């Protein structure tokens, strides 16, 4: 919609003399021009992979004709690039099958440019990731953290009765108001706020729905028990929703995820200590999902390589998870001849060498992305710098690939598409 609005503004600024391009021009010259621009944009992104690396993401979807597609996208800080789409309606989507699909793409773009493969939490993609790690030891597999958070919220909703009751009551309130427009209009007039709707596919929307109701507490309902437990849920879930907001979008967030998850864990442990009967099972569910669906050992090392977190001693070299992550990096991502220098440069980094952590770099550390800090200040530690840039450039979820492909589907229908076949074939 924003691009459409920009187009309308541009036409109005030009004035009544503007003449729209003809059908033929749209079909030929403008397509070729746009293709050239896109080609230059993609080439610029691909050129960054040698230094920053990229993450491979994949998504399966079904079009209006019930044909099954597997899409593959590469993400780096420069942007996301759609690499290929495979129509595989007749094939069984086993882990081995998906491995072969992803390997063909990895080989095409160069395995040396790929740092990680991000998959959702389906078992077939999980197996595909393991098989890829067997083939390419330097590539590590992570699961989509945003999907992991959604699954955790789903677990809590389904297994904790008092939480489920509050969620269901809140949903009933919102459903009732949206079904009765007069009541909804009155609520908007008195509260000047919108109530959030529930999404069947996004379980974290439960939290947003309850939060929006609490914002309009006085105007909606009088039920002390409901409000007490609703507020408790909001306080309890808030750190987890911060994790979701951190990772649920495009961005290089690997250097922040472990800290955000640890904050949630600490908050929930305190709640459990105050009321173990009510919260201990929720903490158990969190612990199960924490290692299975949210974090990879690399994420602890990434937080340590985030200079602002290391410098403030939030993550120390002697942290067991950090050490495991650094050992993984040393074994999997480095050549044997680089490992001694890597170990020595880690000590230099950990000692907060004042030649590295000078006034300028400390100032930059407060506002710059950790990857940018390493690009500017890590030159005296070249092996560690190379690894840090690649690790900190990676995202923690597959949102760049998990788009609504219906628009792509519509663009391929005969009614809407009159482009020449060779135009469609060009990627």
CSV table of C-alpha atoms in Angstrom, one decimal:
chain,number,residue,atom,x,y,z
A,1,UNK,CA,0.0,0.0,0.0
A,2,UNK,CA,2.8,2.4,0.7
A,3,UNK,CA,4.3,2.0,-2.8
A,4,UNK,CA,0.8,2.6,-4.3
A,5,UNK,CA,0.4,5.8,-2.2
A,6,UNK,CA,3.9,7.0,-3.3
A,7,UNK,CA,2.9,6.4,-6.9
A,8,UNK,CA,-0.3,8.5,-6.5
A,9,UNK,CA,1.7,11.3,-4.9
A,10,UNK,CA,4.2,11.2,-7.7
A,11,UNK,CA,1.5,11.4,-10.4
A,12,UNK,CA,-0.3,14.3,-8.6
A,13,UNK,CA,3.0,16.2,-8.2
A,14,UNK,CA,3.7,15.9,-12.0
A,15,UNK,CA,0.3,17.4,-12.8
A,16,UNK,CA,-2.4,16.9,-15.4
A,17,UNK,CA,0.1,16.7,-18.2
A,18,UNK,CA,1.3,13.3,-17.0
A,19,UNK,CA,0.7,10.5,-19.6
A,20,UNK,CA,0.6,7.0,-18.3
A,21,UNK,CA,2.8,4.4,-20.1
A,22,UNK,CA,1.0,2.3,-22.7
A,23,UNK,CA,0.2,-1.4,-22.4
A,24,UNK,CA,3.1,-2.3,-24.7
A,25,UNK,CA,5.6,-0.2,-22.7
A,26,UNK,CA,4.5,-1.7,-19.5
A,27,UNK,CA,4.9,-5.2,-20.9
A,28,UNK,CA,8.3,-4.6,-22.5
A,29,UNK,CA,10.5,-1.6,-21.8
A,30,UNK,CA,9.5,-1.1,-18.2
A,31,UNK,CA,9.8,-4.8,-17.4
A,32,UNK,CA,13.3,-4.8,-18.8
A,33,UNK,CA,14.2,-1.7,-16.9
A,34,UNK,CA,12.9,-3.1,-13.6
A,35,UNK,CA,14.7,-6.4,-14.2
A,36,UNK,CA,17.9,-4.5,-14.7
A,37,UNK,CA,17.4,-2.6,-11.4
A,38,UNK,CA,16.5,-5.7,-9.5
A,39,UNK,CA,19.6,-7.5,-11.0
A,40,UNK,CA,21.9,-4.7,-9.8
A,41,UNK,CA,20.3,-4.8,-6.3
A,42,UNK,CA,20.6,-8.6,-6.1
A,43,UNK,CA,24.3,-8.5,-7.3
A,44,UNK,CA,25.1,-5.9,-4.6
A,45,UNK,CA,23.6,-8.2,-1.9
A,46,UNK,CA,25.4,-11.3,-3.2
A,47,UNK,CA,28.7,-9.4,-3.2
A,48,UNK,CA,28.3,-8.9,0.6
A,49,UNK,CA,28.2,-12.6,1.3
A,50,UNK,CA,31.9,-13.1,1.1
A,51,UNK,CA,32.4,-11.0,4.2
A,52,UNK,CA,29.1,-11.2,6.0
A,53,UNK,CA,27.9,-14.6,4.9
A,54,UNK,CA,24.2,-15.4,4.5
A,55,UNK,CA,21.4,-17.6,6.0
A,56,UNK,CA,19.4,-20.0,3.9
A,57,UNK,CA,15.7,-20.1,4.7
A,58,UNK,CA,13.0,-22.3,3.1
A,59,UNK,CA,9.2,-22.4,3.2
A,60,UNK,CA,6.6,-24.7,1.7
A,61,UNK,CA,3.3,-23.4,0.4
A,62,UNK,CA,0.3,-24.4,-1.7
A,63,UNK,CA,-1.2,-22.3,-4.5
A,64,UNK,CA,-4.8,-21.8,-5.5
A,65,UNK,CA,-4.6,-24.9,-7.8
A,66,UNK,CA,-3.3,-27.0,-4.9
A,67,UNK,CA,0.2,-27.3,-6.3
A,68,UNK,CA,3.0,-27.5,-3.7
A,69,UNK,CA,6.0,-25.3,-3.9
A,70,UNK,CA,9.3,-25.1,-1.9
A,71,UNK,CA,10.7,-21.6,-1.9
A,72,UNK,CA,14.3,-20.8,-0.9
A,73,UNK,CA,15.6,-17.3,0.3
A,74,UNK,CA,19.0,-16.1,1.3
A,75,UNK,CA,19.2,-13.4,4.0
A,76,UNK,CA,22.1,-11.1,4.8
A,77,UNK,CA,22.3,-7.6,6.4
A,78,UNK,CA,22.1,-6.1,2.9
A,79,UNK,CA,18.7,-7.7,2.3
A,80,UNK,CA,16.9,-10.9,1.4
A,81,UNK,CA,17.2,-12.5,-2.0
A,82,UNK,CA,14.6,-15.0,-3.5
A,83,UNK,CA,16.8,-17.8,-4.9
A,84,UNK,CA,14.4,-20.4,-6.3
A,85,UNK,CA,11.0,-22.0,-6.2
A,86,UNK,CA,10.6,-25.7,-6.8
A,87,UNK,CA,7.2,-27.2,-7.8
A,88,UNK,CA,7.1,-30.6,-6.1
A,89,UNK,CA,3.4,-31.5,-5.7
A,90,UNK,CA,4.0,-35.2,-6.3
A,91,UNK,CA,7.0,-35.7,-4.0
A,92,UNK,CA,7.0,-36.7,-0.4
A,93,UNK,CA,8.6,-33.9,1.6
A,94,UNK,CA,11.0,-36.0,3.6
A,95,UNK,CA,14.1,-34.7,5.3
A,96,UNK,CA,16.3,-36.3,2.7
A,97,UNK,CA,14.2,-34.8,-0.1
A,98,UNK,CA,14.4,-31.3,1.5
A,99,UNK,CA,18.1,-31.8,2.0
A,100,UNK,CA,18.7,-32.4,-1.7
A,101,UNK,CA,16.6,-29.3,-2.6
A,102,UNK,CA,18.6,-27.1,-0.2
A,103,UNK,CA,22.0,-28.6,-1.2
A,104,UNK,CA,21.3,-27.8,-4.8
A,105,UNK,CA,20.8,-24.1,-3.9
A,106,UNK,CA,23.8,-24.0,-1.5
A,107,UNK,CA,26.1,-25.4,-4.2
A,108,UNK,CA,24.8,-22.9,-6.7
A,109,UNK,CA,25.5,-19.9,-4.6
A,110,UNK,CA,28.7,-21.3,-3.0
A,111,UNK,CA,28.7,-23.2,0.2
A,112,UNK,CA,31.5,-21.0,1.5
A,113,UNK,CA,29.0,-18.1,1.6
A,114,UNK,CA,26.5,-19.9,3.7
A,115,UNK,CA,26.7,-19.6,7.5
A,116,UNK,CA,23.5,-21.2,8.7
A,117,UNK,CA,20.3,-22.8,7.6
A,118,UNK,CA,17.1,-21.6,9.5
A,119,UNK,CA,14.2,-24.0,9.5
A,120,UNK,CA,10.8,-24.1,11.1
A,121,UNK,CA,10.1,-26.7,13.8
A,122,UNK,CA,8.7,-29.4,11.5
A,123,UNK,CA,10.6,-32.7,11.8
A,124,UNK,CA,11.3,-33.0,8.1
A,125,UNK,CA,13.1,-29.6,8.0
A,126,UNK,CA,14.9,-30.5,11.2
A,127,UNK,CA,16.3,-33.7,9.7
A,128,UNK,CA,17.2,-31.8,6.5
A,129,UNK,CA,19.2,-29.3,8.6
A,130,UNK,CA,21.1,-32.2,10.3
A,131,UNK,CA,21.9,-33.8,7.0
A,132,UNK,CA,23.2,-30.5,5.6
A,133,UNK,CA,25.5,-30.1,8.6
A,134,UNK,CA,26.9,-33.6,7.9
A,135,UNK,CA,27.6,-32.5,4.3
A,136,UNK,CA,28.9,-29.0,5.2
A,137,UNK,CA,30.5,-29.0,8.7
A,138,UNK,CA,31.0,-25.2,8.7
A,139,UNK,CA,27.2,-24.6,8.2
A,140,UNK,CA,25.1,-24.8,11.4
A,141,UNK,CA,21.4,-25.3,11.7
A,142,UNK,CA,19.0,-23.2,13.8
A,143,UNK,CA,15.3,-23.3,14.3
A,144,UNK,CA,13.1,-20.3,13.7
A,145,UNK,CA,13.1,-18.6,17.2
A,146,UNK,CA,9.8,-16.7,16.5
A,147,UNK,CA,8.1,-20.0,15.7
A,148,UNK,CA,9.6,-21.4,18.9
A,149,UNK,CA,8.0,-18.6,21.0
A,150,UNK,CA,4.7,-19.2,19.3
A,151,UNK,CA,4.9,-22.9,20.1
A,152,UNK,CA,5.7,-22.1,23.8
A,153,UNK,CA,2.7,-19.8,24.1
A,154,UNK,CA,0.6,-22.6,22.5
A,155,UNK,CA,1.9,-25.1,25.0
A,156,UNK,CA,1.1,-22.8,27.9
A,157,UNK,CA,-2.4,-22.1,26.6
A,158,UNK,CA,-3.1,-25.8,26.2
A,159,UNK,CA,-1.6,-27.1,29.4
A,160,UNK,CA,-2.1,-24.4,32.0
A,161,UNK,CA,-5.9,-24.2,32.9
A,162,UNK,CA,-6.0,-20.8,34.6
A,163,UNK,CA,-4.1,-19.2,31.7
A,164,UNK,CA,-6.4,-20.8,29.2
A,165,UNK,CA,-9.5,-19.5,31.0
A,166,UNK,CA,-8.3,-15.9,31.0
A,167,UNK,CA,-7.4,-16.2,27.3
A,168,UNK,CA,-10.8,-17.7,26.4
A,169,UNK,CA,-12.6,-15.0,28.4
A,170,UNK,CA,-10.7,-12.3,26.8
A,171,UNK,CA,-11.3,-13.7,23.4
A,172,UNK,CA,-15.1,-13.9,24.2
A,173,UNK,CA,-15.1,-10.2,25.2
A,174,UNK,CA,-13.4,-9.2,21.9
A,175,UNK,CA,-15.5,-11.5,19.8
A,176,UNK,CA,-18.7,-10.1,21.4
A,177,UNK,CA,-17.7,-6.5,20.8
A,178,UNK,CA,-16.7,-7.0,17.2
A,179,UNK,CA,-20.1,-8.8,16.5
A,180,UNK,CA,-22.0,-5.8,17.9
A,181,UNK,CA,-21.0,-2.7,16.1
A,182,UNK,CA,-22.9,-0.3,18.4
A,183,UNK,CA,-21.0,-1.6,21.4
A,184,UNK,CA,-17.7,-1.5,19.6
A,185,UNK,CA,-18.4,2.1,18.5
A,186,UNK,CA,-19.2,3.1,22.1
A,187,UNK,CA,-16.0,1.4,23.3
A,188,UNK,CA,-13.9,3.3,20.7
A,189,UNK,CA,-15.6,6.6,21.7
A,190,UNK,CA,-15.0,6.1,25.5
A,191,UNK,CA,-11.6,4.5,25.3
A,192,UNK,CA,-10.1,5.9,22.1
A,193,UNK,CA,-8.4,2.5,21.6
A,194,UNK,CA,-8.7,-0.6,19.5
A,195,UNK,CA,-9.1,-4.1,20.8
A,196,UNK,CA,-6.7,-6.6,19.3
A,197,UNK,CA,-8.2,-9.6,17.5
A,198,UNK,CA,-7.1,-13.2,18.0
A,199,UNK,CA,-5.2,-14.9,15.3
A,200,UNK,CA,-5.5,-18.7,14.9
A,201,UNK,CA,-2.0,-19.0,13.5
A,202,UNK,CA,-0.2,-16.6,15.9
A,203,UNK,CA,-0.6,-17.7,19.5
A,204,UNK,CA,1.2,-14.7,20.8
A,205,UNK,CA,-1.8,-12.7,19.7
A,206,UNK,CA,-3.4,-14.0,22.9
A,207,UNK,CA,-1.1,-11.7,24.9
A,208,UNK,CA,-1.8,-8.6,22.7
A,209,UNK,CA,-5.5,-9.3,23.0
A,210,UNK,CA,-5.4,-9.4,26.8
A,211,UNK,CA,-3.2,-6.3,26.9
A,212,UNK,CA,-5.6,-4.3,24.8
A,213,UNK,CA,-8.5,-5.3,27.1
A,214,UNK,CA,-6.5,-4.2,30.2
A,215,UNK,CA,-5.9,-0.8,28.6
A,216,UNK,CA,-9.7,-0.4,28.5
A,217,UNK,CA,-10.4,-2.1,31.9
A,218,UNK,CA,-12.7,0.4,33.5
A,219,UNK,CA,-14.9,0.7,30.4
A,220,UNK,CA,-15.4,-3.0,29.7
A,221,UNK,CA,-16.3,-5.2,32.6
A,222,UNK,CA,-16.3,-5.5,36.4
A,223,UNK,CA,-14.8,-8.8,37.4
A,224,UNK,CA,-12.0,-8.6,39.9
A,225,UNK,CA,-10.7,-12.2,39.4
A,226,UNK,CA,-10.5,-11.8,35.7
A,227,UNK,CA,-8.5,-8.5,35.9
A,228,UNK,CA,-6.2,-9.8,38.5
A,229,UNK,CA,-5.2,-12.9,36.5
A,230,UNK,CA,-5.2,-11.0,33.2
A,231,UNK,CA,-2.7,-8.5,34.6
A,232,UNK,CA,-0.6,-11.4,36.0
A,233,UNK,CA,-0.5,-12.9,32.5
A,234,UNK,CA,0.6,-9.7,30.9
A,235,UNK,CA,3.4,-9.1,33.5
A,236,UNK,CA,4.5,-12.8,33.1
A,237,UNK,CA,4.5,-12.9,29.3
A,238,UNK,CA,5.9,-9.4,28.7
A,239,UNK,CA,9.6,-10.6,28.6
A,240,UNK,CA,8.7,-13.4,26.3
A,241,UNK,CA,6.9,-11.1,23.9
A,242,UNK,CA,10.0,-8.9,23.9
A,243,UNK,CA,11.9,-11.9,22.6
A,244,UNK,CA,9.3,-12.3,19.9
A,245,UNK,CA,9.4,-8.7,18.9
A,246,UNK,CA,13.2,-8.9,18.8
A,247,UNK,CA,13.3,-11.8,16.3
A,248,UNK,CA,10.0,-11.6,14.5
A,249,UNK,CA,11.1,-9.5,11.5
A,250,UNK,CA,14.0,-8.9,9.2
A,251,UNK,CA,17.2,-8.1,11.0
A,252,UNK,CA,20.6,-9.5,12.2
A,253,UNK,CA,19.5,-10.4,15.8
A,254,UNK,CA,21.9,-13.3,16.6
A,255,UNK,CA,23.9,-11.1,19.0
A,256,UNK,CA,20.9,-10.3,21.1
A,257,UNK,CA,18.7,-13.4,21.3
A,258,UNK,CA,20.5,-15.3,24.1
A,259,UNK,CA,20.4,-12.3,26.5
A,260,UNK,CA,16.6,-11.8,25.8
A,261,UNK,CA,15.8,-15.4,26.4
A,262,UNK,CA,17.9,-15.4,29.6
A,263,UNK,CA,16.0,-12.3,30.9
A,264,UNK,CA,12.7,-14.2,30.3
A,265,UNK,CA,14.1,-17.2,32.2
A,266,UNK,CA,15.3,-15.1,35.1
A,267,UNK,CA,11.9,-13.3,35.4
A,268,UNK,CA,10.0,-16.6,35.3
A,269,UNK,CA,12.2,-18.2,37.9
A,270,UNK,CA,11.4,-15.4,40.3
A,271,UNK,CA,7.7,-15.8,39.6
A,272,UNK,CA,8.0,-19.5,40.2
A,273,UNK,CA,9.8,-18.9,43.6
A,274,UNK,CA,6.9,-16.7,44.7
A,275,UNK,CA,4.2,-19.1,43.6
A,276,UNK,CA,5.6,-22.5,42.6
A,277,UNK,CA,2.2,-24.2,42.5
A,278,UNK,CA,1.0,-21.7,39.9
A,279,UNK,CA,4.1,-21.2,37.8
A,280,UNK,CA,6.4,-24.2,38.0
A,281,UNK,CA,4.8,-26.0,35.1
A,282,UNK,CA,5.1,-22.9,32.9
A,283,UNK,CA,8.8,-22.8,33.7
A,284,UNK,CA,9.1,-26.5,32.8
A,285,UNK,CA,7.5,-25.8,29.4
A,286,UNK,CA,9.9,-22.9,28.9
A,287,UNK,CA,12.9,-25.0,29.7
A,288,UNK,CA,11.8,-27.6,27.1
A,289,UNK,CA,11.3,-25.1,24.3
A,290,UNK,CA,14.3,-23.0,25.3
A,291,UNK,CA,16.9,-25.5,24.1
A,292,UNK,CA,14.7,-27.4,21.6
A,293,UNK,CA,13.2,-24.6,19.6
A,294,UNK,CA,14.7,-21.2,20.5
A,295,UNK,CA,18.4,-21.4,20.9
A,296,UNK,CA,21.5,-22.8,19.3
A,297,UNK,CA,24.8,-23.1,21.1
A,298,UNK,CA,26.1,-20.4,18.7
A,299,UNK,CA,23.7,-17.8,20.1
A,300,UNK,CA,25.5,-17.7,23.5
A,301,UNK,CA,28.8,-17.1,21.7
A,302,UNK,CA,27.1,-14.4,19.6
A,303,UNK,CA,26.0,-12.6,22.7
A,304,UNK,CA,29.6,-12.7,24.0
A,305,UNK,CA,30.8,-11.4,20.7
A,306,UNK,CA,28.4,-8.5,21.1
A,307,UNK,CA,30.9,-6.0,22.6
A,308,UNK,CA,28.4,-4.0,24.6
A,309,UNK,CA,27.3,-7.2,26.5
A,310,UNK,CA,30.8,-8.5,27.0
A,311,UNK,CA,32.2,-5.2,28.1
A,312,UNK,CA,29.4,-4.7,30.7
A,313,UNK,CA,30.2,-8.3,32.0
A,314,UNK,CA,26.7,-9.5,31.1
A,315,UNK,CA,28.3,-12.4,29.3
A,316,UNK,CA,31.6,-13.7,30.4
A,317,UNK,CA,34.2,-16.0,28.8
A,318,UNK,CA,33.8,-18.5,31.7
A,319,UNK,CA,30.0,-18.9,31.1
A,320,UNK,CA,29.5,-22.6,30.2
A,321,UNK,CA,27.2,-21.9,27.2
A,322,UNK,CA,29.5,-19.2,25.9
A,323,UNK,CA,32.5,-21.6,26.0
A,324,UNK,CA,30.5,-24.3,24.3
A,325,UNK,CA,29.5,-21.8,21.5
A,326,UNK,CA,33.1,-20.6,21.0
A,327,UNK,CA,34.4,-24.2,20.9
A,328,UNK,CA,31.7,-25.0,18.3
A,329,UNK,CA,32.9,-22.0,16.2
A,330,UNK,CA,36.5,-23.0,16.6
A,331,UNK,CA,35.8,-26.6,15.4
A,332,UNK,CA,33.3,-26.0,12.7
A,333,UNK,CA,33.9,-22.5,11.2
A,334,UNK,CA,37.7,-22.2,11.3
A,335,UNK,CA,40.5,-23.8,9.3
A,336,UNK,CA,43.0,-25.7,11.5
A,337,UNK,CA,45.6,-23.1,10.8
A,338,UNK,CA,43.4,-20.3,12.1
A,339,UNK,CA,42.5,-21.9,15.5
A,340,UNK,CA,45.6,-20.8,17.5
A,341,UNK,CA,45.2,-17.2,16.4
A,342,UNK,CA,41.5,-17.3,17.2
A,343,UNK,CA,42.2,-18.5,20.7
A,344,UNK,CA,44.8,-15.8,21.3
A,345,UNK,CA,42.6,-13.1,19.9
A,346,UNK,CA,39.7,-14.2,22.1
A,347,UNK,CA,42.0,-13.5,25.1
A,348,UNK,CA,42.8,-10.1,23.8
A,349,UNK,CA,39.2,-9.3,23.3
A,350,UNK,CA,38.2,-10.7,26.7
A,351,UNK,CA,40.9,-8.6,28.4
A,352,UNK,CA,39.3,-5.4,27.0
A,353,UNK,CA,42.5,-4.3,25.5
A,354,UNK,CA,42.4,-0.4,25.8
A,355,UNK,CA,43.9,-0.2,22.3
A,356,UNK,CA,40.8,-1.8,21.0
A,357,UNK,CA,38.3,-0.5,23.5
A,358,UNK,CA,39.3,3.1,23.2
A,359,UNK,CA,37.1,6.2,23.6
A,360,UNK,CA,35.9,6.1,20.1
A,361,UNK,CA,35.1,2.4,20.0
A,362,UNK,CA,33.3,2.6,23.4
A,363,UNK,CA,31.2,5.4,22.0
A,364,UNK,CA,30.3,3.4,18.9
A,365,UNK,CA,29.5,0.4,21.0
A,366,UNK,CA,26.6,2.2,22.6
A,367,UNK,CA,24.7,2.8,19.3
A,368,UNK,CA,26.2,0.7,16.5
A,369,UNK,CA,25.1,-2.8,15.6
A,370,UNK,CA,27.7,-5.2,16.9
A,371,UNK,CA,28.6,-6.3,13.4
A,372,UNK,CA,29.3,-2.7,12.4
A,373,UNK,CA,31.4,-2.3,15.6
A,374,UNK,CA,33.6,-5.3,14.5
A,375,UNK,CA,33.9,-4.0,11.0
A,376,UNK,CA,35.2,-0.6,12.4
A,377,UNK,CA,37.3,-1.8,15.4
A,378,UNK,CA,38.3,-5.5,15.0
A,379,UNK,CA,41.2,-5.1,12.5
A,380,UNK,CA,43.9,-6.0,15.0
A,381,UNK,CA,42.1,-9.3,15.6
A,382,UNK,CA,41.5,-10.5,12.0
A,383,UNK,CA,40.4,-14.1,12.6
A,384,UNK,CA,38.1,-13.2,15.4
A,385,UNK,CA,36.8,-10.2,13.4
A,386,UNK,CA,36.0,-12.4,10.4
A,387,UNK,CA,34.0,-14.9,12.6
A,388,UNK,CA,32.2,-12.2,14.6
A,389,UNK,CA,31.0,-10.4,11.5
A,390,UNK,CA,29.6,-13.6,10.0
A,391,UNK,CA,27.9,-14.8,13.2
A,392,UNK,CA,26.5,-11.4,14.1
A,393,UNK,CA,25.2,-10.8,10.6
A,394,UNK,CA,22.7,-13.6,10.9
A,395,UNK,CA,19.0,-13.5,11.7
A,396,UNK,CA,17.2,-15.7,14.2
A,397,UNK,CA,14.1,-16.5,12.3
A,398,UNK,CA,12.8,-17.4,8.9
A,399,UNK,CA,10.4,-14.5,8.5
A,400,UNK,CA,12.1,-13.3,5.3
A,401,UNK,CA,10.9,-16.5,3.7
A,402,UNK,CA,7.6,-17.0,5.5
A,403,UNK,CA,5.6,-14.5,3.4
A,404,UNK,CA,2.1,-14.7,2.0
A,405,UNK,CA,2.9,-16.2,-1.4
A,406,UNK,CA,-0.7,-15.6,-2.6
A,407,UNK,CA,0.4,-12.5,-4.5
A,408,UNK,CA,3.0,-14.5,-6.3
A,409,UNK,CA,0.4,-17.1,-7.1
A,410,UNK,CA,-2.0,-14.4,-8.5
A,411,UNK,CA,0.8,-13.0,-10.6
A,412,UNK,CA,1.1,-16.3,-12.4
A,413,UNK,CA,-2.6,-16.8,-13.3
A,414,UNK,CA,-3.6,-16.5,-16.9
A,415,UNK,CA,-6.3,-13.8,-16.2
A,416,UNK,CA,-3.7,-11.5,-14.6
A,417,UNK,CA,-0.5,-12.3,-16.4
A,418,UNK,CA,0.2,-11.4,-20.0
A,419,UNK,CA,4.0,-11.1,-19.8
A,420,UNK,CA,6.0,-13.0,-22.3
A,421,UNK,CA,7.1,-16.5,-21.1
A,422,UNK,CA,10.8,-15.5,-21.2
A,423,UNK,CA,10.1,-12.6,-18.9
A,424,UNK,CA,8.6,-15.0,-16.3
A,425,UNK,CA,11.5,-17.5,-16.6
A,426,UNK,CA,14.2,-14.8,-15.8
A,427,UNK,CA,15.2,-14.8,-12.2
